[in-house]
Coordinates of C-alpha atoms and ligand atoms in Angstrom, one line a residue:
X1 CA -90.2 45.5 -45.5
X2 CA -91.9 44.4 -42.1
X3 CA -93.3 41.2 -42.1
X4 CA -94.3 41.3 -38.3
X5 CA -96.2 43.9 -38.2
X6 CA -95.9 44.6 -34.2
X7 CA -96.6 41.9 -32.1
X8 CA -98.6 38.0 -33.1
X9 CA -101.4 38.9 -35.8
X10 CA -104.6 38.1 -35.0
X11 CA -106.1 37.7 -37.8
X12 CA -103.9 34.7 -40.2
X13 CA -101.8 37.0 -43.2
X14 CA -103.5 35.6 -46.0
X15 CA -105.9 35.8 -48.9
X16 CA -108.6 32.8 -48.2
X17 CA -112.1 33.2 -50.0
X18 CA -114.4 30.5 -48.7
X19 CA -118.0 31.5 -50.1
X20 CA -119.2 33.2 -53.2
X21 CA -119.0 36.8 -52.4
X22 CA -121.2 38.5 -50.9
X23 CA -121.5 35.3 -48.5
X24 CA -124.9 34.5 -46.8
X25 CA -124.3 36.7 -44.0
X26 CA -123.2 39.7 -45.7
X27 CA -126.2 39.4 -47.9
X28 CA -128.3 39.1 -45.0
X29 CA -126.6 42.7 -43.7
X30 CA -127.0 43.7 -46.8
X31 CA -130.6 43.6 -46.8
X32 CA -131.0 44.9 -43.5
X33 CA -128.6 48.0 -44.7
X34 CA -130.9 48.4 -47.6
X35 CA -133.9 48.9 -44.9
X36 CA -132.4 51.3 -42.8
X37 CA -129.0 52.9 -44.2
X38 CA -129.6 55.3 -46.7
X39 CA -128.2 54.9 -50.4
X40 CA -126.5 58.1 -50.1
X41 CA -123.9 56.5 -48.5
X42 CA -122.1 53.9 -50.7
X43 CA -119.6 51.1 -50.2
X44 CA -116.4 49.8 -52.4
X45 CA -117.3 46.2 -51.2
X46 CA -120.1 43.7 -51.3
X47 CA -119.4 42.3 -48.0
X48 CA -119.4 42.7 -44.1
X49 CA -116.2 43.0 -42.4
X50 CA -116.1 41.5 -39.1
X51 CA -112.1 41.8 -38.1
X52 CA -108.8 42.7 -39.7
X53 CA -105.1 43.1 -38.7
X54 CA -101.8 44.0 -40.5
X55 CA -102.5 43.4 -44.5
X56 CA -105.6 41.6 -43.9
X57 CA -109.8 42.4 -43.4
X58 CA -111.7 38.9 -42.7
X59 CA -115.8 39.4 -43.5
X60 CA -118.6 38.1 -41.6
X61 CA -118.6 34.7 -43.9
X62 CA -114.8 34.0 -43.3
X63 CA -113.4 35.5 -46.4
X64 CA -109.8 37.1 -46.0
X65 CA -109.1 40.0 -48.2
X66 CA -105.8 41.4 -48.9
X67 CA -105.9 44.9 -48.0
X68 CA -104.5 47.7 -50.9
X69 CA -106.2 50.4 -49.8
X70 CA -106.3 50.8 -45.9
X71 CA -109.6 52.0 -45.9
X72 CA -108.2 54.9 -47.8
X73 CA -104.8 55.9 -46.6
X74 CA -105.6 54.9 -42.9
X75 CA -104.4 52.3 -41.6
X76 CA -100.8 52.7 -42.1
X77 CA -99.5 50.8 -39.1
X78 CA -101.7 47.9 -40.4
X79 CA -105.6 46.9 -38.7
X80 CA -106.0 46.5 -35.0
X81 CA -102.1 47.2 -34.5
X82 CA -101.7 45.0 -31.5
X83 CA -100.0 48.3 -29.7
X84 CA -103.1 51.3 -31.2
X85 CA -105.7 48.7 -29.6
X86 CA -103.7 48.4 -25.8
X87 CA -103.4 52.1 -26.5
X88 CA -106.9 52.8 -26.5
X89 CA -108.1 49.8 -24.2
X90 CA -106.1 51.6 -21.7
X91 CA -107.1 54.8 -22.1
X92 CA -111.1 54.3 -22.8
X93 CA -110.9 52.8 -19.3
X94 CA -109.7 55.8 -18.2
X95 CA -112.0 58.2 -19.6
X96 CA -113.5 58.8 -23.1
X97 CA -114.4 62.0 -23.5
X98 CA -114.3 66.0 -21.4
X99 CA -114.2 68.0 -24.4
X100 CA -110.9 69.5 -24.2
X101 CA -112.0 72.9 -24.0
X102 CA -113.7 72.3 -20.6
X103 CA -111.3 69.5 -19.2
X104 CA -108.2 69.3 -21.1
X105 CA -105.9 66.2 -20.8
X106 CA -102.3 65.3 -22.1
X107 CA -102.9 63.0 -24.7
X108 CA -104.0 66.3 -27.0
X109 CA -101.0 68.2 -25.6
X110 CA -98.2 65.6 -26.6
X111 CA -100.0 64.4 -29.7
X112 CA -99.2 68.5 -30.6
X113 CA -95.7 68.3 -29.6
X114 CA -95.7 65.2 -31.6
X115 CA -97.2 67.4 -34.6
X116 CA -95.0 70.5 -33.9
X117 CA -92.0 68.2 -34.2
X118 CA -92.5 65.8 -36.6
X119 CA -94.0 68.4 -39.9
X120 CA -91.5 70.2 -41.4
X121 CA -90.0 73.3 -40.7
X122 CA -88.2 74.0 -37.2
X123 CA -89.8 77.3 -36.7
X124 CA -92.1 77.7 -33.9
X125 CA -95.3 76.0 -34.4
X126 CA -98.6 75.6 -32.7
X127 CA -101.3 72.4 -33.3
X128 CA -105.3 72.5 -33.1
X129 CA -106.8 68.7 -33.3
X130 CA -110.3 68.0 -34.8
X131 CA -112.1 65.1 -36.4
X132 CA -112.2 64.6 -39.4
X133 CA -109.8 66.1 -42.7
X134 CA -112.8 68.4 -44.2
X135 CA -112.6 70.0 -40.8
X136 CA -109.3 70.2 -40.2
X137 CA -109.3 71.7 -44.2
X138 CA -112.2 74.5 -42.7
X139 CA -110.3 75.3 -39.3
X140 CA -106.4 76.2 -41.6
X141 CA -108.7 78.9 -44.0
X142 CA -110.3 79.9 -40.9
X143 CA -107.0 80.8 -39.6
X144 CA -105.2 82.0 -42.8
X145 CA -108.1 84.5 -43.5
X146 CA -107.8 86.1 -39.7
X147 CA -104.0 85.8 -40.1
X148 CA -104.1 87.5 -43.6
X149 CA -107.2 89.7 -42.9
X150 CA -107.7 88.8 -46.8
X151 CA -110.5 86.1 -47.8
X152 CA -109.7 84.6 -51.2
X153 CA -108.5 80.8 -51.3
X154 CA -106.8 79.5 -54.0
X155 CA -107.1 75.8 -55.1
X156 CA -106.1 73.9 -58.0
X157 CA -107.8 71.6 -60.6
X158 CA -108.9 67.9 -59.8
X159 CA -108.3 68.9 -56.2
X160 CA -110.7 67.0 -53.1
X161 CA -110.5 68.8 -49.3
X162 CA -113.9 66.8 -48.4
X163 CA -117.6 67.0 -48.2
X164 CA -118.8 69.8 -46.1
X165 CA -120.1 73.3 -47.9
X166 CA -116.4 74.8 -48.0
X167 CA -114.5 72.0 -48.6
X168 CA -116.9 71.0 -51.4
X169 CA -116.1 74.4 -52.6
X170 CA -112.7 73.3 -52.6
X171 CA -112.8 70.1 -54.1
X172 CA -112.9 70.1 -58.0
X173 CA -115.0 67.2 -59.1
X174 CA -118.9 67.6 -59.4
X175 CA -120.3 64.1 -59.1
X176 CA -120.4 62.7 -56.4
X177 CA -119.1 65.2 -54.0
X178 CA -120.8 68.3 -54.8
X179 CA -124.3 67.5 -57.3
X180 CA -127.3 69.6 -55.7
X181 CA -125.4 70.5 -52.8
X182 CA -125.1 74.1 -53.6
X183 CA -124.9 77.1 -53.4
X184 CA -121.0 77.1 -51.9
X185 CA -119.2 79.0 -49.9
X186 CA -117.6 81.9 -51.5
X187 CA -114.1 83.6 -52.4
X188 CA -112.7 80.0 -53.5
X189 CA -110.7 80.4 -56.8
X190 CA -110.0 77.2 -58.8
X191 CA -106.3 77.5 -61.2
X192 CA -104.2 74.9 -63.3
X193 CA -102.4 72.2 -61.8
X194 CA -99.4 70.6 -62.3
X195 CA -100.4 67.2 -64.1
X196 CA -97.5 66.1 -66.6
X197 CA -99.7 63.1 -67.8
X198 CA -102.0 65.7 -69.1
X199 CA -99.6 68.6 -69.4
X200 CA -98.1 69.5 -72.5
X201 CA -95.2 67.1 -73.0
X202 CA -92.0 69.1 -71.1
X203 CA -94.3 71.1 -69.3
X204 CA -92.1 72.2 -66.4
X205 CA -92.9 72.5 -62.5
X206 CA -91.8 76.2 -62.8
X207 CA -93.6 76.6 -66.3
X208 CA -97.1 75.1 -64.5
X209 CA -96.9 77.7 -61.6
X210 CA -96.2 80.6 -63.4
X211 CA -99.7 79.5 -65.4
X212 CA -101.3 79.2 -62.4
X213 CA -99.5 82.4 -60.3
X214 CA -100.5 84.3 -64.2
X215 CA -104.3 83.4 -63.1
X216 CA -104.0 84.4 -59.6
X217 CA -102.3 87.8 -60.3
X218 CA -104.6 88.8 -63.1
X219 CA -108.2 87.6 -61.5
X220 CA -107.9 87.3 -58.1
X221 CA -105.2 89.9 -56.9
X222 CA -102.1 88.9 -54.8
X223 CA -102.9 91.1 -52.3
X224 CA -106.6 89.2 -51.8
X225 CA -105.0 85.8 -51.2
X226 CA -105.6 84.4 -48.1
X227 CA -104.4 81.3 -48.8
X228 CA -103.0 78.8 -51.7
X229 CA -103.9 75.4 -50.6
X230 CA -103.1 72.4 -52.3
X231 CA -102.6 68.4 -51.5
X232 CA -98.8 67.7 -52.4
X233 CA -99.8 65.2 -54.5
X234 CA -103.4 65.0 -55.2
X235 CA -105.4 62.0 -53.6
X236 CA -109.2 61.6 -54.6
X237 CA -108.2 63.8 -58.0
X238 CA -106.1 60.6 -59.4
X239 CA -102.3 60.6 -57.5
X240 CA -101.3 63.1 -59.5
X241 CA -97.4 64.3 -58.5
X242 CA -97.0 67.9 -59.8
X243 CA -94.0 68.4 -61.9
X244 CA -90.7 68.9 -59.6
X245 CA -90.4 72.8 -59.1
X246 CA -94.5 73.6 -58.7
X247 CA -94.7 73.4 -55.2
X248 CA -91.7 75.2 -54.3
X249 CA -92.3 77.9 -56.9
X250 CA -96.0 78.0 -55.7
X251 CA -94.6 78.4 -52.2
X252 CA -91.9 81.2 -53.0
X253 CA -95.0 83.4 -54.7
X254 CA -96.8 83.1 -51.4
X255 CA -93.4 84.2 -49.6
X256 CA -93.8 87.2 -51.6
X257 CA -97.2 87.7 -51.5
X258 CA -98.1 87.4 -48.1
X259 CA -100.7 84.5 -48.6
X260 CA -100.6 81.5 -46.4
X261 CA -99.4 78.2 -48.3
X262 CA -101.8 75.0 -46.5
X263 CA -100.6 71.9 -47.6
X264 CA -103.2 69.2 -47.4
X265 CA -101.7 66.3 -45.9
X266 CA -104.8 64.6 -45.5
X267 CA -104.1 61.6 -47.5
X268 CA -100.5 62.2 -48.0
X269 CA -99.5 62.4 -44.4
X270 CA -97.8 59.6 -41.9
X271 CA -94.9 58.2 -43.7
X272 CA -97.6 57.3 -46.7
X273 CA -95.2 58.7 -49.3
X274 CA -91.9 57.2 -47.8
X275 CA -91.5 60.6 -45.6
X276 CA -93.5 62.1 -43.1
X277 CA -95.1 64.7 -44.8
X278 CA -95.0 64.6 -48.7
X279 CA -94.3 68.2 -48.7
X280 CA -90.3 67.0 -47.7
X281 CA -90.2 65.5 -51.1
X282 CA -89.5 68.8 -52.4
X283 CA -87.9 70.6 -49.6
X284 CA -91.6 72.8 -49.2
X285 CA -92.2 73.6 -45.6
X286 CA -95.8 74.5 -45.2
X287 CA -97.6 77.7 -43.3
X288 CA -100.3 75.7 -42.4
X289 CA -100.3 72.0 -42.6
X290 CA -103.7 69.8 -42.3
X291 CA -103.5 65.8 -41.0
X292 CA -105.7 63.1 -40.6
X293 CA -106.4 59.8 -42.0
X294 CA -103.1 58.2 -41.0
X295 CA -102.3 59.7 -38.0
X296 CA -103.9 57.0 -35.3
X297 CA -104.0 54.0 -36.6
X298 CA -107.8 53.7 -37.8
X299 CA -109.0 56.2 -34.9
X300 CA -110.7 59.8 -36.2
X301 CA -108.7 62.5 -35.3
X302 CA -107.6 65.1 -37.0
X303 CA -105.1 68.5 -36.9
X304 CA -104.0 71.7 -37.9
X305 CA -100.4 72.7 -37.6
X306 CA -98.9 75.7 -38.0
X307 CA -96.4 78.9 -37.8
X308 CA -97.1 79.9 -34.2
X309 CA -97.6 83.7 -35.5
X310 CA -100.4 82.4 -37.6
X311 CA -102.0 80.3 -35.2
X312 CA -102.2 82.4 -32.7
X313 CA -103.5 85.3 -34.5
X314 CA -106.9 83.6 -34.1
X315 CA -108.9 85.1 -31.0
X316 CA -109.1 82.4 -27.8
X317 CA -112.2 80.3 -28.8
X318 CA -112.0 80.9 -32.0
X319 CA -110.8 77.3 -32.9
X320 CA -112.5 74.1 -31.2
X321 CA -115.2 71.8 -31.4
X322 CA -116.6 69.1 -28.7
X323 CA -114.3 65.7 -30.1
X324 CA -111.6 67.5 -31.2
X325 CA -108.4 66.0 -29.9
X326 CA -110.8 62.9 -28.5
X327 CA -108.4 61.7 -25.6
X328 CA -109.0 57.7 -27.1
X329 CA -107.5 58.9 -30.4
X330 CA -104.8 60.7 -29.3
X331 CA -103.7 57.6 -27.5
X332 CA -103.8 55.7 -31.0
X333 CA -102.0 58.6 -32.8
X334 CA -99.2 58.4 -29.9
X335 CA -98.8 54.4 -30.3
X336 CA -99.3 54.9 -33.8
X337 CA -96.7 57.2 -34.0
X338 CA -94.4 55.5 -32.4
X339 CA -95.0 52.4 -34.8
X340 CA -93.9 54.8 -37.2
X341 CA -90.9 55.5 -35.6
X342 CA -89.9 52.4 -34.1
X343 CA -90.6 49.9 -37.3
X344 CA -89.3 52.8 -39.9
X345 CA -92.0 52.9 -41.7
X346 CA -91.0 55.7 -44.0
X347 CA -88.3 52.7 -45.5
X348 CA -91.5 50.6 -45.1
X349 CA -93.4 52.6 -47.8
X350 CA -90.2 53.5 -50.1
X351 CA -89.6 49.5 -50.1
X352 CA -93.2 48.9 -51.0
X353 CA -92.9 51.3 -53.7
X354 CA -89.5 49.4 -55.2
X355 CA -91.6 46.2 -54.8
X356 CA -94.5 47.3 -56.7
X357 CA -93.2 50.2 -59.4
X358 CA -91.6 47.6 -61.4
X359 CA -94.7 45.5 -61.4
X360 CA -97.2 48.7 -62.7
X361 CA -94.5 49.7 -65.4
X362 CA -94.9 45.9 -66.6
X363 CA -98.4 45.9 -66.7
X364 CA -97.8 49.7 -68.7
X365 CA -95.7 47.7 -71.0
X366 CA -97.5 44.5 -71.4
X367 CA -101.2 45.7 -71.5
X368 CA -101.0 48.8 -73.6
X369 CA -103.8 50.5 -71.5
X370 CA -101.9 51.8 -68.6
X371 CA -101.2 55.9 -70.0
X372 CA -99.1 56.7 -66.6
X373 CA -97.9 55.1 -63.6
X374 CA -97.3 57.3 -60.5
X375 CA -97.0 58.3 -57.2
X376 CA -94.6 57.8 -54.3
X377 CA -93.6 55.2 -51.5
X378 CA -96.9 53.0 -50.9
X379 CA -99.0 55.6 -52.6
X380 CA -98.7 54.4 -56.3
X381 CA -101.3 54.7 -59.2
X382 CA -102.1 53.7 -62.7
X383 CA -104.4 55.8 -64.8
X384 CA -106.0 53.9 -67.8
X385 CA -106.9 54.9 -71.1
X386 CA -108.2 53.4 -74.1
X387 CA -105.1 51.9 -76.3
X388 CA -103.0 54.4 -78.4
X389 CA -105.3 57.6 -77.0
X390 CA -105.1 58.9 -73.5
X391 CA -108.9 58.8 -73.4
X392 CA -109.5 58.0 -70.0
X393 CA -111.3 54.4 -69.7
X394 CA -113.6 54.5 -66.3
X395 CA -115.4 51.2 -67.7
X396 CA -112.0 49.1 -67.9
X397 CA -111.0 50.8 -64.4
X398 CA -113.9 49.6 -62.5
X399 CA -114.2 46.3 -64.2
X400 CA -110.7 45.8 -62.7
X401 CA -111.2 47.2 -59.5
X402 CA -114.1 44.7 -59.1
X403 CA -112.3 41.7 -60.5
X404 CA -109.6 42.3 -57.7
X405 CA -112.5 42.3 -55.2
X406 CA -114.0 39.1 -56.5
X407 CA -110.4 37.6 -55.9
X408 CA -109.8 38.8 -52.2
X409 CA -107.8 41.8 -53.2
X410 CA -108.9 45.4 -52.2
X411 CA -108.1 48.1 -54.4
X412 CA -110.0 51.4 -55.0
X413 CA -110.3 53.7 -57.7
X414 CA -110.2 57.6 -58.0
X415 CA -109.4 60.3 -60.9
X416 CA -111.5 63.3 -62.3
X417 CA -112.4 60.8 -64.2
X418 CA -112.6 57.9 -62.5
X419 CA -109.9 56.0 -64.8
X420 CA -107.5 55.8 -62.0
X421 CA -106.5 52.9 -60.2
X422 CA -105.0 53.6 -56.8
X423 CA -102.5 52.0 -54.3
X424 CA -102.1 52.2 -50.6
X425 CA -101.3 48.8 -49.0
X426 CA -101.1 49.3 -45.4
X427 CA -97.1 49.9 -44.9
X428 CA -96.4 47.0 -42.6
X429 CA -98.1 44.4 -45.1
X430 CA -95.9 41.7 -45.7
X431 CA -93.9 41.3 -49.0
X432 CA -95.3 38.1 -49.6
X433 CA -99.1 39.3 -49.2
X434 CA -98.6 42.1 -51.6
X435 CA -96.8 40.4 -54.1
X436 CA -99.5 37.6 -53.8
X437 CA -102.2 41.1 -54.4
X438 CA -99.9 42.0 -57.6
X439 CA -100.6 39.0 -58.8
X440 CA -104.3 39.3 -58.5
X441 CA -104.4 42.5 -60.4
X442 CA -102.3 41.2 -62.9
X443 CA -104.5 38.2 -63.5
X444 CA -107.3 41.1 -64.0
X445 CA -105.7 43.2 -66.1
X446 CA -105.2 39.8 -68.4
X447 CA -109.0 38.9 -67.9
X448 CA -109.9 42.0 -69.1
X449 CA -108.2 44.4 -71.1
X450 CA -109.1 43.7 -74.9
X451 CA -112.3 42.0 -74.2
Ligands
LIG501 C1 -106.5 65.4 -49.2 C2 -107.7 65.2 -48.4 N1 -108.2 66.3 -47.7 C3 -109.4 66.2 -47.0 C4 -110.1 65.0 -47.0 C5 -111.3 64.9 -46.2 O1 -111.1 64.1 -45.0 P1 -112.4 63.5 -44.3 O2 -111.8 62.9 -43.0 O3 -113.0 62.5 -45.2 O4 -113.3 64.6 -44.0 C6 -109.6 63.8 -47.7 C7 -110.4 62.5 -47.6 N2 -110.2 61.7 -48.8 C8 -111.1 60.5 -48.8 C9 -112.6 60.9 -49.0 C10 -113.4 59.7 -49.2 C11 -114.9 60.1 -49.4 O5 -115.4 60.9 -48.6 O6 -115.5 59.7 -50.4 C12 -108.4 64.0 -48.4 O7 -107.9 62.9 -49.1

């Protein structure tokens, strides 16, 4: 576990509330959002933030907040990494923007190599970067379908690829991702997942993919299958780790079928799970492997990486966009990467994972409410139910969520059914902080369940 994260902090390592929360000034932003930010868009947290670093996100009043969800799987070499911001000081001096298909730089090339090398599999591999994780999601079926010359997609139950017209097609939950946004993009072909909470007790990782490869074969038709995409283990949809033996079994079938298997490695990516890729965790090497969120430090950037052969059986200009590959996140994502490497951050998250297992089985034991704890390295998860059922509590799950707010502890929620508490501490936060944030949620779990 790294307590220095990499280089002084600026921002103090510690949970300090100084004003009733929201404080005066984020009320006053608060009003001024309500006039001209749409409600569409929603927020976790009552308050302004006005800096953060390592574990920690201070808000325009001076409250410091202990950071357990990096602004969803982000910021896993901590806030304002002292070597991500030099990273991009130096390089937005330089230049900000050509659009790398009219003035291509190195910064897109090496943070390629960097993705060639680092995902798994040492066949040859090519790298396209964009934006954001829905698009990198729409730019690796793009390529499967020409590769294939086949257009079905296959996804799985409680799955989330993000918020555009495919990827909501994608993406399994209704509310809030896809209500009224209809009609969706077609050829998308939703099976069982692997969910061993929910499963039928003993339900095998073999046993779950032949249900779901049973589906595929009898409605779809192997030889329609572009591509069989799935997150390794499943972020928005509630954590859930599919039984060991799914993804490799799901992975053989596409061997022999000739579909392209995209791991979505949006949330999972970056050392997040204690390895690179989450994928490694079973020994699956991916067709087609989508990144984001982690990959530079806080920075938007996006990628696609891939068998070379499929890649490159897309037409020149066929993949692109005008940010993709912006040269001031590809700085971050090099410095960011070599964070990774340098401070070991995979042992990082498989520490943070032996710090705070033990602590969620305790609260399993203790409260009576917590139906399953999982996950892996410093992506960990409870999912709640009501005592003695596994009805799914969303009530108890929010009223927690929101106590750990009140007390200077970010945590976030997710789960078809919204009964999920989730987990991802940035992976350089110190053991002292988190353990401090365990306490918190312990403390709300007592103020709450049974009352
Ligand atoms: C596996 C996986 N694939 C794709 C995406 C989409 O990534 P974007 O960068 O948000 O487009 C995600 C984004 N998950 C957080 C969404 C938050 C919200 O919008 O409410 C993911 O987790």
């Amino acid at each position: 576990m790294t307590d220095l994260l990499t280089g002084p902090h600026t921002v103090a390592q510690e949970r300090r509330l100084v004003t009733e929360l929201p404080g005066p000034r984020s009320r006053e932003l608060a009003a001024r959002r309500a006039a001209a930010v749409t409600s569409a868009v929603g927020s976790v947290l009552p308050v302004y933030i006005e800096r953060a670093a390592g574990g920690v996100v201070v808000d325009v009043d001076g409250n410091s907040f202990i950071d357990l969800g990096s602004g969803i799987a982000v910021t896993n070499v901590g806030h304002a990494a002292p070597e991500v911001v030099a990273a991009v000081q130096a390089q937005v001096a330089a230049f900000t923007h050509t659009c790398f298909m009219v003035g291509p730089y190195e910064g897109y090339v090496a943070v390629a190599e960097e993705l060639d090398r680092l995902t798994p599999g040492d066949h040859e591999k090519r790298t396209a970067l964009f934006n954001t994780g829905a698009e990198a999601v729409e730019n690796a079926v793009k390529v499967a379908r020409v590769a294939t010359g086949r257009s079905a997609v296959v996804v799985f139950d409680h799955a989330y690829h993000g918020r555009t017209n495919l990827t909501m097609a994608l993406t399994a939950k209704n509310m809030p991702y896809k209500h009224g946004f209809g009609p969706f993009a077609g050829e998308v072909y939703r099976v069982p997942m692997s969910y061993p909470y929910r499963d039928e007790p003993g339900t095998t990782g073999e046993q779950a993919a032949a249900r779901a490869i049973d589906l595929i074969e009898t409605q779809i038709g192997a030889a329609n299958v572009a591509a069989v995409l799935i997150e390794p283990i499943q972020g928005e949809g509630g954590f859930v780790v599919p039984a060991p033996g799914f993804l490799p079994a799901l992975t053989d079938w596409c061997r022999r079928s000739g579909a392209v298997f995209i791991a979505d490695e949006v949330q999972t990516g970056f050392c997040r799970t204690g390895a690179w890729f989450a994928s490694e965790h079973e020994g699956v090497v991916p067709d087609l492997i989508t990144t984001a969120k982690g990959i530079a430090g806080g920075m938007p950037l996006a990628g696609v990486t891939g068998r070379a052969e499929l890649m490159d059986a897309v037409h020149t200009g066929g993949l692109g966009g005008t940010y993709g590959g912006n040269p001031v996140s590809c700085a971050a994502a090099l410095a960011s990467i070599r964070i990774m490497r340098e401070l070991d951050l995979n042992a990082a998250a498989r520490a943070i994972e032996a710090t705070m297992l033990p602590r969620l089985r305790a609260l399993q034991e203790r409260t009576g409410v917590v139906g399953d704890v999982r996950g892996r390295g410093a992506m960990l998860a409870v999912e709640l139910v009501e005592p003695g059922t596994n009805e799914p509590d969303s009530a108890l799950t929010n009223a927690i969520s929101k106590a750990c707010h009140a007390e200077g502890v970010i945590t976030l929620t997710a789960g078809t059914h919204s009964n999920v508490l989730r987990f991802l501490p940035p992976l350089v936060i110190g053991q002292d902080l988190l353990t401090e944030g365990l306490d918190v949620l312990d403390a709300a779990f007592d103020a709450h369940v049974g009352k």
